[in-house]
Coordinates of C-alpha atoms in Angstrom, one line a residue:
Chain A
X1 CA 0.1 -0.1 0.1
X2 CA 1.2 3.4 -1.0
X3 CA 1.8 6.2 2.0
X4 CA -1.6 7.7 2.6
X5 CA -3.7 5.9 0.4
X6 CA -5.4 4.2 3.8
X7 CA -6.7 6.6 5.7
X8 CA -5.3 7.5 8.9
X9 CA -7.0 5.9 11.6
X10 CA -8.3 8.9 13.6
X11 CA -11.2 7.9 16.1
X12 CA -12.8 9.9 18.7
X13 CA -13.4 7.9 21.6
X14 CA -16.7 8.3 22.9
X15 CA -16.5 7.8 26.7
X16 CA -19.8 8.5 27.7
X17 CA -21.3 9.8 30.5
X18 CA -19.5 7.5 32.7
X19 CA -16.5 7.4 31.2
X20 CA -13.4 9.5 32.4
X21 CA -12.3 12.5 29.7
X22 CA -8.9 11.8 28.5
X23 CA -6.9 13.6 30.7
X24 CA -8.4 11.2 33.4
X25 CA -8.2 8.4 31.2
X26 CA -3.9 9.1 31.4
X27 CA -4.3 10.1 35.0
X28 CA -5.8 6.5 35.9
X29 CA -3.4 4.5 33.2
X30 CA -0.1 6.7 35.0
X31 CA -1.4 6.6 38.5
X32 CA -0.3 10.2 37.9
X33 CA -2.8 13.4 37.5
X34 CA -2.3 13.8 33.7
X35 CA -2.7 17.9 34.2
X36 CA 1.0 17.6 35.7
X37 CA 2.1 16.2 32.3
X38 CA 4.4 18.5 30.6
X39 CA 3.1 17.0 27.1
X40 CA -0.4 17.3 27.8
X41 CA -0.2 20.7 30.0
X42 CA 1.5 22.1 26.9
X43 CA -1.4 21.0 24.9
X44 CA -3.9 22.5 27.3
X45 CA -2.1 25.8 27.4
X46 CA -2.9 26.2 23.3
X47 CA 0.1 24.9 21.9
X48 CA -0.3 22.2 18.4
X49 CA -0.9 18.7 19.5
X50 CA 1.9 16.3 19.0
X51 CA 2.0 14.7 15.5
X52 CA 2.2 11.1 15.7
X53 CA 2.8 8.4 12.8
X54 CA 1.7 5.0 13.2
X55 CA 3.4 2.1 11.3
X56 CA 1.7 -1.5 11.8
X57 CA 0.8 -4.3 9.4
X58 CA -1.4 -5.8 11.7
X59 CA -4.7 -3.6 11.3
X60 CA -6.4 -4.5 14.5
X61 CA -3.1 -3.4 16.4
X62 CA -3.0 0.0 14.2
X63 CA -6.5 0.7 15.4
X64 CA -5.7 0.0 19.1
X65 CA -2.8 2.7 18.6
X66 CA -4.9 4.7 16.7
X67 CA -7.7 5.0 19.7
X68 CA -4.7 5.6 22.1
X69 CA -2.8 8.5 20.4
X70 CA -6.0 10.2 19.4
X71 CA -7.8 9.9 23.0
X72 CA -4.7 11.7 24.0
X73 CA -5.4 14.2 22.2
X74 CA -2.2 13.8 19.7
X75 CA -2.6 14.3 16.1
X76 CA -2.5 11.1 13.7
X77 CA -1.2 12.2 10.9
X78 CA 0.0 8.9 9.1
X79 CA -0.8 5.1 9.2
X80 CA 1.0 3.0 7.3
X81 CA 1.8 -0.8 6.9
X82 CA 5.7 -1.7 6.6
X83 CA 8.6 0.0 6.9
X84 CA 9.0 1.4 3.1
X85 CA 6.1 3.1 3.5
X86 CA 7.5 5.6 6.7
X87 CA 10.6 5.9 5.2
X88 CA 9.8 7.2 1.9
X89 CA 6.7 9.3 3.5
X90 CA 9.7 10.8 6.2
X91 CA 12.8 10.8 3.7
X92 CA 11.9 11.3 0.0
X93 CA 8.5 12.7 0.0
X94 CA 10.0 15.0 2.7
X95 CA 6.3 15.8 3.6
X96 CA 5.8 14.2 6.9
X97 CA 7.1 15.8 9.9
X98 CA 6.0 13.5 12.8
X99 CA 7.2 14.5 16.6
X100 CA 6.7 10.3 17.4
X101 CA 6.4 7.1 15.2
X102 CA 5.0 4.4 16.6
X103 CA 6.2 1.7 14.9
X104 CA 6.0 -2.3 14.7
X105 CA 9.3 -4.2 14.6
X106 CA 8.3 -7.2 12.5
X107 CA 6.8 -6.2 9.1
X108 CA 6.9 -6.9 5.6
X109 CA 9.2 -5.4 2.7
X110 CA 11.1 -3.9 5.6
X111 CA 11.3 -4.2 9.5
X112 CA 11.1 -1.5 11.8
X113 CA 14.7 -1.0 12.7
X114 CA 15.8 -1.3 9.2
X115 CA 13.1 1.8 8.9
X116 CA 14.0 3.6 12.5
X117 CA 17.9 3.5 11.3
X118 CA 17.0 5.6 7.6
X119 CA 14.6 7.8 9.5
X120 CA 16.9 8.8 11.9
X121 CA 19.7 9.1 9.4
X122 CA 17.5 11.8 8.0
X123 CA 15.8 13.7 10.6
X124 CA 17.6 12.8 14.1
X125 CA 14.6 15.0 16.0
X126 CA 11.8 12.2 15.4
X127 CA 11.0 10.0 18.3
X128 CA 10.4 6.2 17.2
X129 CA 8.4 3.7 19.8
X130 CA 9.4 0.2 18.0
X131 CA 7.2 -2.0 19.6
X132 CA 8.4 -5.7 19.7
X133 CA 7.6 -9.4 20.6
X134 CA 11.4 -10.1 20.0
X135 CA 13.1 -9.2 23.0
X136 CA 16.6 -9.6 21.5
X137 CA 16.2 -6.6 19.3
X138 CA 15.7 -4.4 22.8
X139 CA 19.5 -3.7 22.7
X140 CA 19.8 -2.8 19.4
X141 CA 17.1 -0.8 19.2
X142 CA 18.0 1.2 22.3
X143 CA 22.0 1.7 20.5
X144 CA 20.4 3.5 17.7
X145 CA 18.5 5.6 19.9
X146 CA 14.8 4.0 19.4
X147 CA 12.7 3.7 22.4
X148 CA 11.8 -0.4 22.4
X149 CA 8.2 -1.5 23.9
X150 CA 8.0 -5.4 24.4
X151 CA 4.7 -6.9 23.8
X152 CA 2.3 -7.7 25.5
X153 CA 2.3 -4.4 27.1
X154 CA -0.4 -2.6 28.7
X155 CA -2.6 0.7 27.5
X156 CA -0.9 2.5 30.4
X157 CA 2.7 1.5 29.9
X158 CA 2.2 2.8 26.2
X159 CA 0.4 6.0 27.7
X160 CA 3.5 6.7 30.2
X161 CA 5.8 5.8 27.0
X162 CA 4.3 8.5 25.1
X163 CA 4.5 11.2 27.8
X164 CA 7.7 10.6 28.5
X165 CA 9.3 11.3 25.1
Chain B
X1 CA 64.2 -87.4 5.6
X2 CA 67.2 -86.6 7.7
X3 CA 66.4 -83.8 10.4
X4 CA 69.8 -83.0 11.5
X5 CA 71.2 -81.2 8.5
X6 CA 69.6 -78.5 6.3
X7 CA 69.0 -79.1 2.6
X8 CA 67.2 -78.7 -0.3
X9 CA 66.0 -82.0 -2.4
X10 CA 63.8 -82.9 -5.1
X11 CA 61.8 -85.9 -4.2
X12 CA 59.7 -88.0 -7.3
X13 CA 57.7 -90.6 -7.2
X14 CA 53.9 -90.5 -6.0
X15 CA 54.6 -92.4 -2.9
X16 CA 57.2 -90.9 -1.9
X17 CA 56.0 -87.2 -2.6
X18 CA 52.6 -88.2 -0.2
X19 CA 55.0 -89.4 2.2
X20 CA 57.5 -86.6 2.4
X21 CA 54.4 -84.2 2.4
X22 CA 52.5 -85.8 5.1
X23 CA 55.3 -86.5 7.2
X24 CA 56.3 -82.4 7.1
X25 CA 52.4 -81.7 7.7
X26 CA 52.6 -84.0 11.1
X27 CA 55.4 -82.5 12.2
X28 CA 53.9 -78.9 12.1
X29 CA 53.2 -77.6 15.8
X30 CA 52.0 -74.1 15.0
X31 CA 51.3 -73.3 11.6
X32 CA 50.7 -74.4 7.9
X33 CA 51.0 -71.8 4.8
X34 CA 49.6 -73.0 1.9
X35 CA 49.1 -72.2 -1.4
X36 CA 47.0 -74.7 -4.0
X37 CA 45.8 -74.4 -7.6
X38 CA 41.9 -75.0 -8.0
X39 CA 42.3 -78.6 -7.8
X40 CA 44.2 -78.5 -4.2
X41 CA 40.9 -78.2 -2.0
X42 CA 39.1 -81.3 -3.5
X43 CA 42.3 -83.6 -3.0
X44 CA 42.4 -82.2 0.5
X45 CA 38.9 -83.3 1.4
X46 CA 37.3 -85.6 -1.0
X47 CA 38.4 -88.8 0.8
X48 CA 37.5 -89.3 4.8
X49 CA 41.2 -90.2 5.4
X50 CA 42.7 -87.0 3.9
X51 CA 39.9 -85.6 6.0
X52 CA 41.0 -87.2 9.3
X53 CA 44.5 -86.5 8.5
X54 CA 43.7 -82.8 8.0
X55 CA 41.1 -82.2 11.2
X56 CA 43.9 -84.2 13.4
X57 CA 46.2 -81.4 12.8
X58 CA 44.1 -78.4 13.4
X59 CA 42.8 -80.4 16.4
X60 CA 46.6 -79.9 17.7
X61 CA 45.8 -76.1 17.2
X62 CA 48.0 -75.8 14.3
X63 CA 46.4 -72.8 12.2
X64 CA 46.4 -73.5 8.6
X65 CA 46.3 -70.7 6.5
X66 CA 45.2 -71.4 2.8
X67 CA 45.2 -69.2 -0.7
X68 CA 43.9 -71.4 -3.6
X69 CA 41.5 -70.1 -6.4
X70 CA 37.9 -70.8 -5.6
X71 CA 35.9 -71.8 -8.3
X72 CA 32.2 -72.8 -8.4
X73 CA 33.2 -76.2 -9.2
X74 CA 35.6 -76.8 -6.1
X75 CA 33.7 -74.2 -3.5
X76 CA 31.8 -76.7 -1.3
X77 CA 35.6 -78.3 -1.0
X78 CA 36.4 -74.9 0.6
X79 CA 33.3 -74.2 2.6
X80 CA 34.2 -78.1 4.0
X81 CA 38.1 -76.9 4.9
X82 CA 36.8 -73.5 6.0
X83 CA 33.9 -74.5 8.3
X84 CA 34.6 -78.1 9.1
X85 CA 38.2 -78.3 9.7
X86 CA 38.7 -74.8 10.9
X87 CA 41.6 -73.9 7.8
X88 CA 41.2 -70.2 7.2
X89 CA 40.8 -70.2 3.1
X90 CA 41.2 -67.3 1.1
X91 CA 40.4 -66.8 -2.6
X92 CA 43.0 -65.5 -5.4
X93 CA 42.4 -65.7 -9.2
X94 CA 44.8 -67.8 -11.5
X95 CA 46.9 -69.5 -8.7
X96 CA 49.9 -71.5 -10.2
X97 CA 51.8 -74.1 -8.6
X98 CA 51.6 -75.3 -4.9
X99 CA 54.1 -74.5 -2.1
X100 CA 53.7 -75.1 1.8
X101 CA 55.6 -73.5 4.7
X102 CA 55.2 -75.5 8.2
X103 CA 56.3 -73.4 11.0
X104 CA 57.8 -71.5 9.1
X105 CA 61.1 -73.9 8.7
X106 CA 60.1 -76.1 6.1
X107 CA 59.4 -75.4 2.5
X108 CA 57.3 -77.8 -0.1
X109 CA 56.6 -77.1 -4.0
X110 CA 55.1 -78.8 -6.6
X111 CA 57.9 -78.9 -9.4
X112 CA 55.6 -77.4 -11.9
X113 CA 55.8 -73.9 -9.2
X114 CA 59.3 -74.0 -9.6
X115 CA 59.8 -75.0 -13.2
X116 CA 56.7 -73.9 -15.2
X117 CA 55.3 -75.8 -17.4
X118 CA 56.2 -79.0 -16.1
X119 CA 53.7 -81.3 -14.4
X120 CA 54.1 -84.7 -12.6
X121 CA 54.8 -86.2 -9.0
X122 CA 57.7 -84.2 -8.2
X123 CA 58.2 -81.4 -5.4
X124 CA 61.1 -79.5 -3.9
X125 CA 61.7 -79.9 -0.2
X126 CA 63.9 -77.4 1.5
X127 CA 64.3 -77.0 5.2
X128 CA 66.9 -74.2 4.7
X129 CA 65.8 -71.1 6.9
X130 CA 66.3 -68.4 4.3
X131 CA 64.4 -71.0 1.8
X132 CA 61.7 -71.2 4.0
X133 CA 61.7 -67.4 5.2
X134 CA 61.5 -66.3 1.4
X135 CA 58.4 -68.1 1.0
X136 CA 56.7 -66.9 3.9
X137 CA 57.3 -63.6 2.9
X138 CA 55.7 -65.0 -0.7
X139 CA 52.6 -66.4 1.5
X140 CA 52.4 -63.0 3.2
X141 CA 52.2 -61.1 0.1
X142 CA 49.5 -63.8 -1.5
X143 CA 47.5 -63.8 1.5
X144 CA 46.9 -59.9 2.0
X145 CA 45.7 -59.4 -1.6
X146 CA 43.6 -62.6 -1.5
X147 CA 39.8 -62.3 -0.7
X148 CA 38.3 -64.0 2.2
X149 CA 36.4 -67.6 1.1
X150 CA 33.3 -66.4 2.6
X151 CA 33.2 -63.3 0.3
X152 CA 34.4 -65.6 -2.6
X153 CA 32.1 -68.5 -2.1
X154 CA 29.0 -65.8 -1.2
X155 CA 29.6 -64.0 -4.7
X156 CA 29.8 -67.3 -6.4
X157 CA 26.3 -68.6 -4.8
X158 CA 24.6 -64.8 -5.5
X159 CA 26.0 -65.2 -9.3
X160 CA 28.6 -62.2 -8.6
X161 CA 31.4 -62.2 -10.2
X162 CA 34.4 -60.7 -8.1
X163 CA 35.5 -59.4 -11.4
X164 CA 38.1 -57.1 -12.5
X165 CA 38.7 -53.0 -12.6
X166 CA 40.3 -51.3 -15.7
X167 CA 40.9 -47.5 -16.7
X168 CA 39.7 -46.8 -20.6
X169 CA 39.6 -44.1 -22.3
X170 CA 37.1 -45.5 -24.6
X171 CA 34.3 -43.6 -24.6
X172 CA 32.4 -46.7 -26.3
X173 CA 33.6 -49.0 -23.8
X174 CA 32.4 -46.4 -20.9
X175 CA 29.2 -46.1 -22.3
X176 CA 29.1 -50.0 -23.2
X177 CA 29.9 -50.8 -19.7
X178 CA 27.2 -48.5 -18.3
X179 CA 24.4 -49.7 -20.2
X180 CA 25.4 -53.6 -19.5
X181 CA 25.3 -52.6 -15.8
X182 CA 22.2 -50.8 -16.1
X183 CA 20.5 -53.7 -18.0
X184 CA 21.7 -56.3 -15.5
X185 CA 20.5 -53.7 -12.1
X186 CA 17.7 -55.4 -9.9
X187 CA 18.0 -53.9 -6.8
X188 CA 19.8 -50.4 -6.4
X189 CA 21.8 -47.7 -8.1
X190 CA 24.0 -45.1 -6.2
X191 CA 24.8 -42.6 -7.9
X192 CA 27.1 -39.2 -7.4
X193 CA 27.1 -36.1 -9.6
X194 CA 29.1 -33.7 -7.9
X195 CA 29.1 -31.0 -10.6
X196 CA 25.9 -29.1 -11.5
X197 CA 24.4 -29.9 -15.2
X198 CA 25.8 -33.6 -14.8
X199 CA 22.3 -35.5 -14.9
X200 CA 21.1 -33.5 -17.6
X201 CA 24.2 -33.7 -19.7
X202 CA 23.2 -37.2 -20.2
X203 CA 19.7 -37.1 -20.3
X204 CA 19.0 -40.1 -21.8
X205 CA 20.9 -41.9 -19.8
X206 CA 19.7 -41.1 -16.6
X207 CA 16.3 -41.8 -18.0
X208 CA 17.2 -45.3 -19.1
X209 CA 18.2 -46.0 -15.3
X210 CA 14.9 -44.5 -13.9
X211 CA 12.9 -47.0 -16.3
X212 CA 14.9 -49.6 -15.5
X213 CA 14.3 -48.9 -12.0
X214 CA 10.9 -48.5 -12.4
X215 CA 10.5 -51.6 -14.0
X216 CA 12.4 -54.0 -11.4
X217 CA 11.9 -52.2 -8.5
X218 CA 15.1 -50.8 -7.8
X219 CA 16.2 -47.7 -5.3
X220 CA 18.1 -44.7 -6.9
X221 CA 20.0 -42.9 -4.6
X222 CA 21.6 -39.6 -6.0
X223 CA 24.1 -37.5 -4.7
X224 CA 24.9 -34.2 -6.1
X225 CA 24.8 -30.5 -7.3
X226 CA 21.9 -29.7 -9.7
X227 CA 21.0 -26.9 -12.4
X228 CA 17.4 -26.3 -12.9
X229 CA 17.6 -28.7 -16.1
X230 CA 18.5 -31.6 -13.5
X231 CA 16.1 -30.9 -11.3
X232 CA 13.4 -31.3 -14.2
X233 CA 15.0 -34.5 -14.7
X234 CA 14.8 -35.5 -11.3
X235 CA 11.5 -34.2 -10.5
X236 CA 10.4 -37.1 -13.7
X237 CA 12.5 -39.8 -11.7
X238 CA 10.7 -38.9 -8.3
X239 CA 7.3 -38.8 -9.9
X240 CA 8.0 -42.4 -11.8
X241 CA 10.0 -44.1 -8.5
X242 CA 8.4 -42.5 -5.9
X243 CA 9.9 -43.4 -2.4
X244 CA 12.6 -45.3 -4.5
X245 CA 14.3 -42.3 -5.4
X246 CA 15.9 -40.1 -3.0
X247 CA 18.6 -36.9 -3.7
X248 CA 20.7 -35.5 -1.0
X249 CA 22.9 -32.2 -2.2
X250 CA 26.3 -32.4 -1.9
X251 CA 28.0 -29.0 -0.6
X252 CA 30.9 -28.8 -2.8
X253 CA 32.3 -26.2 -5.1
X254 CA 31.6 -27.0 -8.9
X255 CA 35.6 -28.2 -9.7
X256 CA 34.6 -31.9 -8.5
X257 CA 34.0 -33.1 -12.5
X258 CA 33.0 -36.7 -12.3
X259 CA 30.3 -39.1 -12.2
X260 CA 30.1 -42.1 -10.3
X261 CA 27.5 -45.0 -10.9
X262 CA 27.7 -48.0 -8.7
X263 CA 25.0 -50.7 -9.7
X264 CA 23.9 -53.7 -7.3
X265 CA 27.1 -53.3 -5.6
X266 CA 28.6 -55.3 -8.2
X267 CA 29.2 -53.1 -11.2
X268 CA 31.1 -49.5 -10.7
X269 CA 31.9 -46.5 -13.2
X270 CA 33.4 -43.9 -12.6
X271 CA 33.6 -41.0 -15.3
X272 CA 35.4 -38.3 -15.8
X273 CA 36.6 -35.8 -18.4
X274 CA 40.1 -35.6 -19.1
X275 CA 41.4 -32.0 -20.5
X276 CA 44.6 -32.5 -21.3
X277 CA 47.1 -29.8 -19.7
X278 CA 44.5 -27.4 -18.6
X279 CA 43.1 -26.6 -14.7
X280 CA 39.5 -27.0 -14.7
X281 CA 38.9 -22.7 -14.9
X282 CA 40.9 -22.8 -18.2
X283 CA 39.4 -25.4 -20.0
X284 CA 36.8 -23.3 -21.9
X285 CA 37.1 -24.9 -25.2
X286 CA 39.8 -27.3 -24.9
X287 CA 39.2 -30.8 -26.5
X288 CA 38.4 -33.2 -23.8
X289 CA 38.0 -36.5 -23.8
X290 CA 36.4 -39.5 -21.3
X291 CA 38.3 -41.6 -19.0
X292 CA 36.5 -43.9 -17.0
X293 CA 37.2 -46.7 -14.4
X294 CA 34.9 -49.5 -14.6
X295 CA 35.2 -52.0 -12.2
X296 CA 33.2 -55.1 -11.2
X297 CA 35.7 -56.1 -8.4
X298 CA 33.1 -56.5 -5.6
X299 CA 35.9 -56.1 -3.0
X300 CA 36.6 -52.6 -4.3
X301 CA 33.1 -51.8 -5.2
X302 CA 31.7 -52.6 -1.5
X303 CA 34.3 -50.0 -0.3
X304 CA 33.3 -47.4 -2.3
X305 CA 29.8 -48.1 -1.7
X306 CA 30.6 -48.1 2.1
X307 CA 31.6 -44.3 1.4
X308 CA 28.5 -43.4 -0.5
X309 CA 27.0 -44.8 2.5
X310 CA 28.7 -43.2 5.4
X311 CA 28.4 -39.9 3.2
X312 CA 24.5 -40.6 2.6
X313 CA 23.9 -41.2 6.2
X314 CA 25.8 -38.2 7.4
X315 CA 23.7 -36.0 4.9
X316 CA 20.5 -37.3 6.2
X317 CA 21.7 -37.1 9.7
X318 CA 22.7 -33.0 8.8
X319 CA 19.6 -32.7 7.0
X320 CA 17.2 -33.5 9.8
X321 CA 19.5 -31.9 12.4
X322 CA 18.7 -28.6 10.0
X323 CA 15.0 -29.3 9.7
X324 CA 14.9 -29.8 13.4
X325 CA 16.8 -26.3 14.2
X326 CA 14.7 -24.4 11.6
X327 CA 11.3 -25.7 12.9
X328 CA 12.2 -25.2 16.6
X329 CA 13.3 -21.8 15.1
X330 CA 9.7 -21.3 13.4
X331 CA 8.1 -22.7 16.5
X332 CA 9.8 -20.2 18.6
X333 CA 9.1 -17.8 16.4
X334 CA 5.3 -18.2 16.3
X335 CA 5.1 -18.4 20.3
X336 CA 7.3 -15.5 21.3
X337 CA 6.4 -13.3 18.1
X338 CA 2.9 -14.0 16.5
X339 CA 0.8 -15.1 19.7
X340 CA 2.3 -12.0 21.4
X341 CA 1.0 -10.2 18.7
X342 CA -2.8 -11.3 19.1
X343 CA -2.3 -11.2 22.5
X344 CA -1.3 -7.7 22.4
X345 CA -4.5 -7.1 20.3
X346 CA -6.7 -8.6 22.7
X347 CA -5.5 -6.8 25.8
X348 CA -5.6 -3.9 24.3
X349 CA -9.0 -3.8 23.2
X350 CA -10.1 -5.5 26.7
X351 CA -8.4 -2.5 28.7
X352 CA -9.8 0.1 26.1
X353 CA -13.1 -1.5 26.3
X354 CA -13.0 -1.6 29.9
X355 CA -12.8 2.3 30.1
X356 CA -16.2 2.3 28.4
X357 CA -16.2 2.7 24.8
X358 CA -19.8 3.6 22.8
X359 CA -21.9 0.7 21.9
X360 CA -20.8 1.1 17.8
X361 CA -16.8 1.0 18.9
X362 CA -17.7 -1.8 21.3
X363 CA -18.6 -4.2 18.4
X364 CA -15.8 -3.6 16.5
X365 CA -13.3 -3.9 19.3
X366 CA -14.9 -7.3 20.4
X367 CA -14.7 -8.3 16.9
X368 CA -10.9 -7.5 16.9
X369 CA -10.7 -9.5 20.2
X370 CA -12.4 -12.4 18.2
X371 CA -10.1 -11.9 15.2
X372 CA -7.1 -12.4 17.5
X373 CA -8.8 -15.0 19.2
X374 CA -9.3 -17.2 16.3
X375 CA -5.5 -16.2 14.5
X376 CA -4.2 -17.4 18.2
X377 CA -5.7 -20.6 17.6
X378 CA -4.8 -21.2 14.0
X379 CA -1.1 -20.5 15.3
X380 CA -1.2 -22.9 18.0
X381 CA -2.8 -25.5 15.3
X382 CA 0.3 -24.7 13.2
X383 CA 2.4 -25.3 16.0
X384 CA 1.1 -28.3 17.0
X385 CA 1.5 -29.8 13.1
X386 CA 4.8 -28.5 13.1
X387 CA 5.7 -30.1 16.2
X388 CA 4.0 -33.5 15.1
X389 CA 6.1 -33.3 11.9
X390 CA 9.3 -32.8 14.0
X391 CA 8.3 -35.7 16.4
X392 CA 7.6 -38.7 13.6
X393 CA 8.8 -39.2 9.7
X394 CA 6.4 -37.8 7.6
X395 CA 4.2 -40.1 6.0
X396 CA 4.8 -39.0 2.1
X397 CA 2.4 -39.9 -0.7
X398 CA 2.2 -38.9 -4.1
X399 CA -0.1 -35.5 -4.1
X400 CA -1.7 -33.9 -7.0
X401 CA 0.3 -30.6 -6.8
X402 CA -2.1 -29.0 -9.4
X403 CA -5.1 -30.1 -7.4
X404 CA -3.2 -28.8 -4.4
X405 CA -2.5 -25.9 -5.8
X406 CA -6.6 -24.9 -7.0
X407 CA -7.5 -26.0 -3.4
X408 CA -5.2 -23.3 -1.9
X409 CA -6.3 -21.0 -4.5
X410 CA -9.5 -21.3 -3.7
X411 CA -8.9 -20.7 0.0
X412 CA -7.0 -17.7 -0.3
X413 CA -9.7 -16.3 -3.0
X414 CA -12.2 -17.3 -0.4
X415 CA -10.5 -15.3 2.2
X416 CA -9.8 -12.2 -0.1
X417 CA -12.8 -11.7 -2.2
X418 CA -11.8 -8.7 -4.0
X419 CA -8.5 -9.6 -5.0
X420 CA -8.2 -11.5 -9.0
X421 CA -5.5 -14.2 -8.5
X422 CA -3.7 -15.6 -11.5
X423 CA -1.1 -18.7 -11.4
X424 CA 1.3 -19.1 -13.8
X425 CA 2.9 -22.3 -13.9
X426 CA 6.3 -23.5 -14.7
X427 CA 7.3 -25.6 -15.9
X428 CA 3.9 -25.4 -18.1
X429 CA 3.7 -29.4 -18.2
X430 CA 2.1 -29.3 -14.9
X431 CA -1.0 -27.8 -16.7
X432 CA -0.8 -29.8 -19.8
X433 CA 0.2 -33.1 -18.0
X434 CA -2.8 -35.7 -16.9
X435 CA -1.5 -35.5 -13.4
X436 CA 1.6 -34.0 -12.5
X437 CA 2.8 -35.2 -8.8
X438 CA 5.0 -34.7 -5.8
X439 CA 5.7 -37.0 -2.5
X440 CA 4.3 -34.8 0.1
X441 CA 1.9 -35.0 3.0
X442 CA -1.4 -33.6 4.0
X443 CA 0.3 -30.4 4.8
X444 CA 1.2 -29.4 1.1
X445 CA -2.2 -27.4 0.5
X446 CA -1.4 -25.7 3.9
X447 CA 2.2 -24.6 2.3
X448 CA 0.3 -23.1 -0.8
X449 CA -2.4 -21.5 0.7
X450 CA 0.7 -19.7 2.8
X451 CA 2.5 -19.0 -0.1
X452 CA -0.2 -17.8 -2.0
X453 CA -1.9 -15.8 1.1
X454 CA 1.4 -14.0 1.5
X455 CA 1.6 -12.7 -2.4
X456 CA -1.6 -11.5 -1.8
X457 CA -0.6 -9.4 1.3
X458 CA 2.3 -8.3 -0.1
X459 CA 1.0 -7.3 -3.9
X460 CA -0.4 -3.8 -4.2
X461 CA -3.7 -3.6 -5.7
X462 CA -6.4 -6.6 -6.6
X463 CA -4.6 -8.5 -9.6
X464 CA -2.3 -10.7 -8.1
X465 CA 0.1 -12.9 -10.4
X466 CA 1.8 -16.2 -9.1
X467 CA 4.5 -17.3 -11.3
X468 CA 7.9 -18.9 -10.6

């Protein structure tokens, strides 16, 4: 699939009357008061939300990431299925400037680690979270400046991690 | 005959000869080394008197080592000597003359052994130590190259000629021999072609070998490196011989340039190209000719065949180990990666649901959990199948390749209704031939389904073309 050919996953989560708002959600997951989190605090002051790119070949997992980042108030700017999609979007087309990329490790065409190396060569400022079920990748990921996220993980852990970036 | 001084004498006359020989044999305490022509065995055991005489000697603990030419006619006497009288008998082709050495001290020889062409009841007797010792050396040399009687007798009983080995540069002779071996083959052919293209270089011979194998129910084992053309011919053979045809791949470079065929372990041809004055890489365009070692020597063939057997066995073990390692890696991969992925999807959606999704999204998320559970179940089933394959030898049977591909195509098409999938067969005979078969088990459909699914998954757009 060409980058951008699949519409970005952008969900509005209707938490309903009994549900928490997104700030409360984060507070529950992290055990902290969302209002104390710097990233979101800056959002609440009117700064533009962080741009997130999601690269995941499993559509149901991409959907999960989409729900979480949208509920956190981030802007989901891109959804791709493999490493080539995101590398092309960031390096060749020079259009995409995400703040954070959440990327799976094992994907067709180009895996997440290879893609991360290429992206960081082009733009060192982008934060990359590499989700993987393969713990042998963790050290390599850290060595190139990527934040590993070992599966299975909780939503709370993902949220904490995104907040810390 | 006096025993006090050493001497060499010629004894004449049947009675005297018999007396001197019997006396020397009776004096033996440790060993008798004996060589006779092919009529010797019958003279030694034909009469009860002679058998008893030998029996008394061996019962004293005297070891008798005996070299003669074992023929169909005298083999039963040799068997008696060996089995009943405990004489160690060996066979040597074309033994002329007879001699014996007792206790490495006394030497007797028929006169014809020392003066060729003359016959008669005449023997030379000597107890001169150097004379006896010289003949002990001669005997030991003959003993070394002689063939144990059980091998020779067995070969005679099974109709196997122990045969000869020769080197020839005659292409005709090489091919004639190969045809001769092939037309006699009943049980097995062992083939080595370490250079790619070795099979396709002479396809008619190889096909004849396979036809013969199919006709007589023989097994064919082939070791080698194979080009695409070779593989096509090998596939034909596999289809024709089924489980009686096995292939192992050699991990060598292409510099090994010969072909070896062993037929029923009684005929062997080792053929190679000879390039006068050139290293293999400089051979291009150079005039070459065939050289062949052709052998019907079963002892030599047995040695080379045992080398083949051990290489084959080792390669089987290596192949099994590689397969087991791959399977273990695949199982680990499934368990650590794929299943964790689907657990991740399920747990994440459960967590989100707990946070209270709206009704519309709840259905979608439950569907995602359901899909993750289905995928996990499928992975576990595949892991179980893999474990089963590793745990036991696969039961292979001929499977119609085209039917299997079509079933798999149908499965993938059902799962991907918007994709148009086209399969291009290579070789095209897969379509035109009435039935193209492969030796496989029931997992072949799943292999094709997996391959086709991956092609569909990784092809952009809705048109998917599958080709070699």
